[in-house]
Short mmCIF file of C-alpha atoms in Angstrom, two decimals:
data_model
loop_
_atom_site.label_atom_id
_atom_site.label_comp_id
_atom_site.label_asym_id
_atom_site.label_seq_id
_atom_site.Cartn_x
_atom_site.Cartn_y
_atom_site.Cartn_z
CA MET A 1 94.06 -20.69 -28.79
CA ALA A 2 90.90 -19.06 -29.38
CA SER A 3 89.96 -16.27 -27.32
CA SER A 4 86.92 -16.14 -25.06
CA GLU A 5 86.42 -12.19 -25.08
CA PRO A 6 84.26 -10.84 -27.41
CA GLY A 7 85.14 -9.07 -30.46
CA PRO A 8 84.86 -5.53 -31.43
CA GLU A 9 82.05 -6.70 -33.83
CA ALA A 10 79.93 -8.19 -31.11
CA SER A 11 80.43 -5.68 -28.34
CA GLU A 12 79.30 -2.74 -30.38
CA LEU A 13 75.99 -3.91 -31.87
CA PRO A 14 73.69 -1.37 -31.05
CA PRO A 15 70.36 -2.82 -29.37
CA LYS A 16 67.52 -4.53 -31.12
CA ALA A 17 65.05 -2.27 -32.18
CA THR A 18 61.52 -2.74 -30.94
CA GLY A 19 59.75 -0.85 -33.38
CA SER A 20 56.60 0.81 -32.47
CA LEU A 21 54.93 -2.36 -30.91
CA ASN A 22 52.84 -1.49 -27.99
CA PRO A 23 51.64 -4.05 -25.36
CA PRO A 24 47.79 -5.13 -26.06
CA THR A 25 45.39 -2.99 -24.01
CA GLY A 26 42.31 -5.09 -24.77
CA PRO A 27 40.60 -7.43 -22.40
CA LEU A 28 42.63 -10.69 -21.18
CA LEU A 29 40.45 -14.02 -21.82
CA ILE A 30 41.39 -16.82 -19.74
CA ALA A 31 42.57 -19.73 -22.12
CA GLY A 32 40.02 -22.04 -22.89
CA ALA A 33 37.11 -19.62 -21.34
CA MET A 34 34.34 -18.53 -23.99
CA PRO A 35 32.70 -15.03 -23.61
CA GLN A 36 29.36 -15.25 -21.88
CA PRO A 37 26.29 -14.28 -23.83
CA ALA A 38 24.23 -10.96 -22.82
CA PRO A 39 21.29 -12.10 -20.46
CA SER A 40 17.89 -12.32 -22.55
CA PHE A 41 14.58 -13.00 -21.32
CA SER A 42 13.50 -16.56 -20.58
CA ARG A 43 10.57 -18.16 -22.53
CA ASP A 44 8.51 -17.95 -19.51
CA THR A 45 8.82 -14.11 -19.03
CA VAL A 46 8.08 -13.72 -22.86
CA LEU A 47 5.02 -16.11 -22.06
CA ARG A 48 4.14 -14.04 -19.08
CA PHE A 49 4.29 -10.47 -21.00
CA ALA A 50 2.12 -12.18 -23.75
CA GLU A 51 -0.31 -13.01 -21.04
CA VAL A 52 -0.44 -9.40 -19.48
CA SER A 53 -0.81 -7.84 -22.78
CA ILE A 54 -3.85 -9.87 -23.82
CA PHE A 55 -5.22 -9.54 -20.21
CA LEU A 56 -4.57 -5.60 -20.77
CA VAL A 57 -6.66 -5.91 -24.02
CA GLY A 58 -9.29 -7.61 -21.99
CA VAL A 59 -9.60 -4.99 -19.64
CA ILE A 60 -10.23 -2.44 -22.23
CA GLY A 61 -12.91 -4.65 -23.78
CA ALA A 62 -14.26 -5.03 -20.25
CA VAL A 63 -14.61 -1.22 -19.67
CA ALA A 64 -16.29 -0.75 -23.27
CA LEU A 65 -18.61 -3.47 -22.44
CA GLY A 66 -19.83 -2.03 -19.27
CA LEU A 67 -19.89 1.70 -20.46
CA GLY A 68 -22.00 1.04 -23.61
CA ILE A 69 -22.35 4.14 -25.94
CA THR A 70 -21.84 6.61 -23.21
CA ALA A 71 -19.29 9.19 -23.45
CA TYR A 72 -18.30 8.89 -19.74
CA PHE A 73 -14.91 7.05 -20.17
CA ALA A 74 -13.85 9.95 -22.69
CA GLU A 75 -15.00 12.88 -20.02
CA HIS A 76 -13.11 11.63 -16.88
CA SER A 77 -8.96 11.91 -16.91
CA TYR A 78 -8.99 9.80 -13.41
CA VAL A 79 -10.10 6.84 -15.50
CA TYR A 80 -7.26 6.88 -17.81
CA ALA A 81 -4.85 7.85 -15.39
CA TYR A 82 -5.85 4.65 -13.54
CA LEU A 83 -6.00 2.72 -16.50
CA LEU A 84 -2.23 3.81 -17.72
CA ALA A 85 -0.92 3.42 -14.40
CA TYR A 86 -2.69 -0.31 -13.91
CA ALA A 87 -0.91 -1.25 -17.42
CA GLY A 88 2.60 -0.21 -16.16
CA PHE A 89 2.04 -1.52 -12.74
CA ARG A 90 1.28 -5.10 -14.39
CA PHE A 91 4.47 -5.20 -16.42
CA SER A 92 6.53 -3.67 -13.46
CA ASP A 93 5.33 -6.36 -11.24
CA LEU A 94 6.09 -8.84 -13.92
CA LEU A 95 9.67 -7.90 -14.20
CA VAL A 96 10.36 -7.61 -10.40
CA ARG A 97 8.55 -10.79 -9.06
CA ASP A 98 10.26 -14.02 -8.22
CA ASP A 99 7.90 -16.71 -7.51
CA SER A 100 10.84 -18.97 -5.85
CA ILE A 101 11.24 -16.27 -3.31
CA ASP A 102 8.02 -14.83 -2.14
CA GLY A 103 6.68 -18.62 -1.74
CA THR A 104 4.01 -18.48 -4.52
CA ALA A 105 4.13 -21.93 -6.36
CA ARG A 106 4.35 -21.80 -10.34
CA GLN A 107 0.82 -21.97 -11.75
CA GLU A 108 -0.20 -23.64 -15.05
CA LEU A 109 -1.40 -21.14 -17.76
CA GLY A 110 -5.07 -22.40 -17.14
CA ASN A 111 -4.87 -21.36 -13.51
CA ARG A 112 -3.47 -17.97 -14.09
CA ILE A 113 -5.91 -17.31 -16.87
CA ALA A 114 -9.02 -18.25 -14.44
CA ALA A 115 -7.48 -16.07 -11.52
CA GLN A 116 -7.81 -13.05 -13.87
CA LEU A 117 -11.48 -13.53 -14.24
CA PRO A 118 -12.63 -11.87 -11.15
CA LEU A 119 -10.51 -8.99 -12.16
CA LEU A 120 -12.35 -8.47 -15.63
CA LEU A 121 -15.58 -8.78 -14.11
CA MET A 122 -14.82 -5.97 -11.76
CA PHE A 123 -13.45 -3.91 -14.51
CA ALA A 124 -16.84 -4.36 -16.49
CA ALA A 125 -19.18 -4.11 -13.46
CA ALA A 126 -17.85 -0.87 -12.14
CA PRO A 127 -18.54 1.58 -15.17
CA PHE A 128 -21.64 -0.81 -16.04
CA GLU A 129 -23.14 0.09 -12.48
CA ARG A 130 -22.34 4.07 -13.16
CA THR A 131 -23.83 4.08 -16.59
CA TYR A 132 -27.11 1.98 -16.30
CA VAL A 133 -28.02 1.94 -12.35
CA TYR A 134 -27.04 5.64 -11.59
CA GLY A 135 -26.40 7.62 -14.65
CA GLY A 136 -24.79 11.08 -14.55
CA THR A 137 -21.34 11.80 -12.95
CA MET A 138 -19.97 11.61 -9.51
CA PRO A 139 -17.74 14.18 -7.83
CA GLU A 140 -13.91 14.30 -8.96
CA SER A 141 -12.70 13.85 -5.49
CA ILE A 142 -14.05 10.23 -5.66
CA GLY A 143 -12.05 9.70 -8.83
CA ALA A 144 -8.98 11.17 -7.49
CA LEU A 145 -9.38 8.99 -4.11
CA GLY A 146 -9.56 5.70 -6.36
CA LEU A 147 -6.48 6.88 -8.05
CA LEU A 148 -4.46 7.69 -4.91
CA LEU A 149 -5.59 4.20 -3.25
CA GLU A 150 -4.38 2.66 -6.49
CA LEU A 151 -0.76 4.51 -6.42
CA LEU A 152 -0.77 3.68 -2.65
CA GLY A 153 -0.99 -0.38 -3.56
CA MET A 154 1.60 -0.21 -6.43
CA TRP A 155 4.00 1.65 -4.45
CA LEU A 156 3.22 -0.92 -1.47
CA THR A 157 3.44 -3.97 -4.23
CA LEU A 158 6.49 -3.22 -6.01
CA GLY A 159 8.45 -1.97 -3.06
CA ALA A 160 8.01 -5.10 -1.14
CA ARG A 161 8.51 -7.32 -4.38
CA ILE A 162 11.95 -5.51 -4.84
CA GLN A 163 13.10 -5.43 -1.04
CA LEU A 164 12.13 -9.32 -0.78
CA GLY A 165 14.24 -10.00 -4.11
CA TYR A 166 17.23 -8.06 -2.67
CA PHE A 167 17.35 -9.22 0.89
CA SER A 168 16.79 -12.92 -0.37
CA ARG A 169 19.88 -13.36 -2.32
CA GLY A 170 22.18 -16.00 -1.13
CA ASP A 171 22.81 -19.55 -0.48
CA PRO A 172 19.61 -21.61 -1.41
CA GLU A 173 20.49 -23.92 1.36
CA HIS A 174 20.16 -21.48 4.03
CA PRO A 175 17.14 -19.05 2.99
CA TYR A 176 16.81 -15.88 4.65
CA LEU A 177 13.66 -14.61 6.27
CA VAL A 178 12.98 -10.89 5.37
CA ARG A 179 11.49 -9.24 8.30
CA SER A 180 12.69 -5.45 7.42
CA GLY A 181 11.06 -2.62 5.75
CA PHE A 182 7.33 -3.27 4.83
CA TYR A 183 7.70 -6.84 6.21
CA ARG A 184 8.35 -5.39 9.58
CA TYR A 185 5.05 -4.45 10.09
CA ILE A 186 3.03 -6.74 7.90
CA ARG A 187 3.56 -10.38 6.40
CA HIS A 188 2.20 -9.77 2.99
CA PRO A 189 2.37 -6.23 1.87
CA VAL A 190 2.50 -7.83 -1.88
CA ASN A 191 -1.20 -9.27 -1.19
CA ALA A 192 -2.31 -6.10 0.67
CA GLY A 193 -0.80 -3.88 -2.17
CA THR A 194 -2.76 -5.64 -5.18
CA PHE A 195 -5.79 -5.54 -3.13
CA LEU A 196 -5.60 -1.93 -2.58
CA VAL A 197 -5.00 -1.68 -6.39
CA ALA A 198 -8.35 -3.45 -7.22
CA LEU A 199 -10.15 -1.52 -4.74
CA GLY A 200 -9.32 1.61 -6.43
CA TRP A 201 -11.04 0.86 -9.44
CA PRO A 202 -15.03 0.97 -8.52
CA LEU A 203 -14.14 4.42 -6.71
CA GLU A 204 -13.11 5.64 -10.14
CA TYR A 205 -16.87 5.29 -11.04
CA GLY A 206 -18.74 5.73 -7.63
CA ALA A 207 -19.95 2.17 -7.70
CA PRO A 208 -20.62 1.04 -4.25
CA VAL A 209 -22.30 -2.25 -5.03
CA THR A 210 -19.24 -3.41 -7.13
CA LEU A 211 -16.96 -1.72 -4.59
CA LEU A 212 -18.76 -4.09 -1.53
CA VAL A 213 -18.52 -6.94 -4.07
CA THR A 214 -14.95 -6.73 -4.57
CA LEU A 215 -14.16 -6.31 -0.97
CA ILE A 216 -16.07 -9.33 -0.13
CA ILE A 217 -14.78 -11.51 -2.72
CA GLY A 218 -11.01 -9.79 -2.52
CA VAL A 219 -10.97 -10.86 1.14
CA ALA A 220 -11.94 -14.27 0.68
CA ILE A 221 -9.05 -14.96 -2.14
CA LEU A 222 -6.94 -12.90 -0.08
CA ARG A 223 -7.53 -15.24 2.95
CA ARG A 224 -7.21 -18.48 0.76
CA ARG A 225 -3.60 -17.09 -0.88
CA ILE A 226 -2.14 -16.13 2.62
CA ALA A 227 -3.06 -19.77 4.01
CA SER A 228 -1.30 -21.25 1.06
CA GLU A 229 1.90 -19.06 1.19
CA GLU A 230 2.11 -19.43 5.22
CA LYS A 231 1.90 -23.19 4.67
CA ILE A 232 5.14 -23.27 2.06
CA LEU A 233 7.01 -20.47 4.30
CA LEU A 234 6.32 -22.45 7.51
CA ALA A 235 7.70 -25.49 5.80
CA ARG A 236 10.82 -23.65 4.51
CA PHE A 237 11.41 -21.60 7.92
CA GLY A 238 9.68 -23.85 10.57
CA GLU A 239 9.84 -21.98 14.18
CA MET A 240 11.24 -19.11 12.88
CA TYR A 241 8.43 -18.04 10.79
CA GLU A 242 5.96 -19.25 13.73
CA THR A 243 7.46 -16.53 15.97
CA TYR A 244 7.23 -13.96 12.90
CA GLN A 245 3.53 -15.02 12.95
CA ARG A 246 3.01 -14.07 16.46
CA GLU A 247 4.72 -10.98 15.91
CA THR A 248 3.39 -9.19 13.32
CA ASP A 249 -0.10 -9.11 11.41
CA ALA A 250 -1.02 -10.49 7.70
CA VAL A 251 -1.97 -7.47 5.84
CA ILE A 252 -3.31 -4.64 8.31
CA PRO A 253 -1.49 -3.39 11.37
CA THR A 254 -3.26 -4.11 14.55
CA LEU A 255 -6.29 -5.34 12.65
CA TRP A 256 -5.56 -8.72 10.37
#
């Protein structure tokens, strides 16, 4: 009869060696899941970058046209500072903006180009006025004031866009009305900031006529843009936005 007890050969076998194999330490992948590609710029973003680049070249051309053959451009560092800051502002604004959040409708390419023409005229008119109407130079304090106004507008615009994008993320079916930060005091800080940036340019050349025209046309454009945006926001938020309108001003606290 065979014994059920293990023989000495079986009981004395050494444990099976596992060698030097170690458990894997790399990232675990879920079965069937494919690694996600790194995020990249969309075609629309690339197009916007190209538009801004072409526009900035147009700005330099407009400034050169207004200056003629004078050396004013090379002699005033505040003009250089303004243009460099403006270029950085346009690209930064492109990166942080979200048209689907701030109520700005997507525009066709032709409309976007047409919207830049008044700015190009302003960039040409200010140096032209200084060169061919007044001549000479102006106090550097005026140029410094223009640069300060531009930087203030940049801070207001970019800060408001970043804040709007941060607080508006969430459920698309239940949008959130941002009422803190800049939006606690005015409803359209982005528009107010871009307007300040534009007003700074005529001050770089001490061009009062260009400044006055920019102010008048800018206010008209600003009113139309605000009316268009608030129509969208009223449709989205209803009574909540009506209350917000009654409690705040559009672009200038206590004035407008």
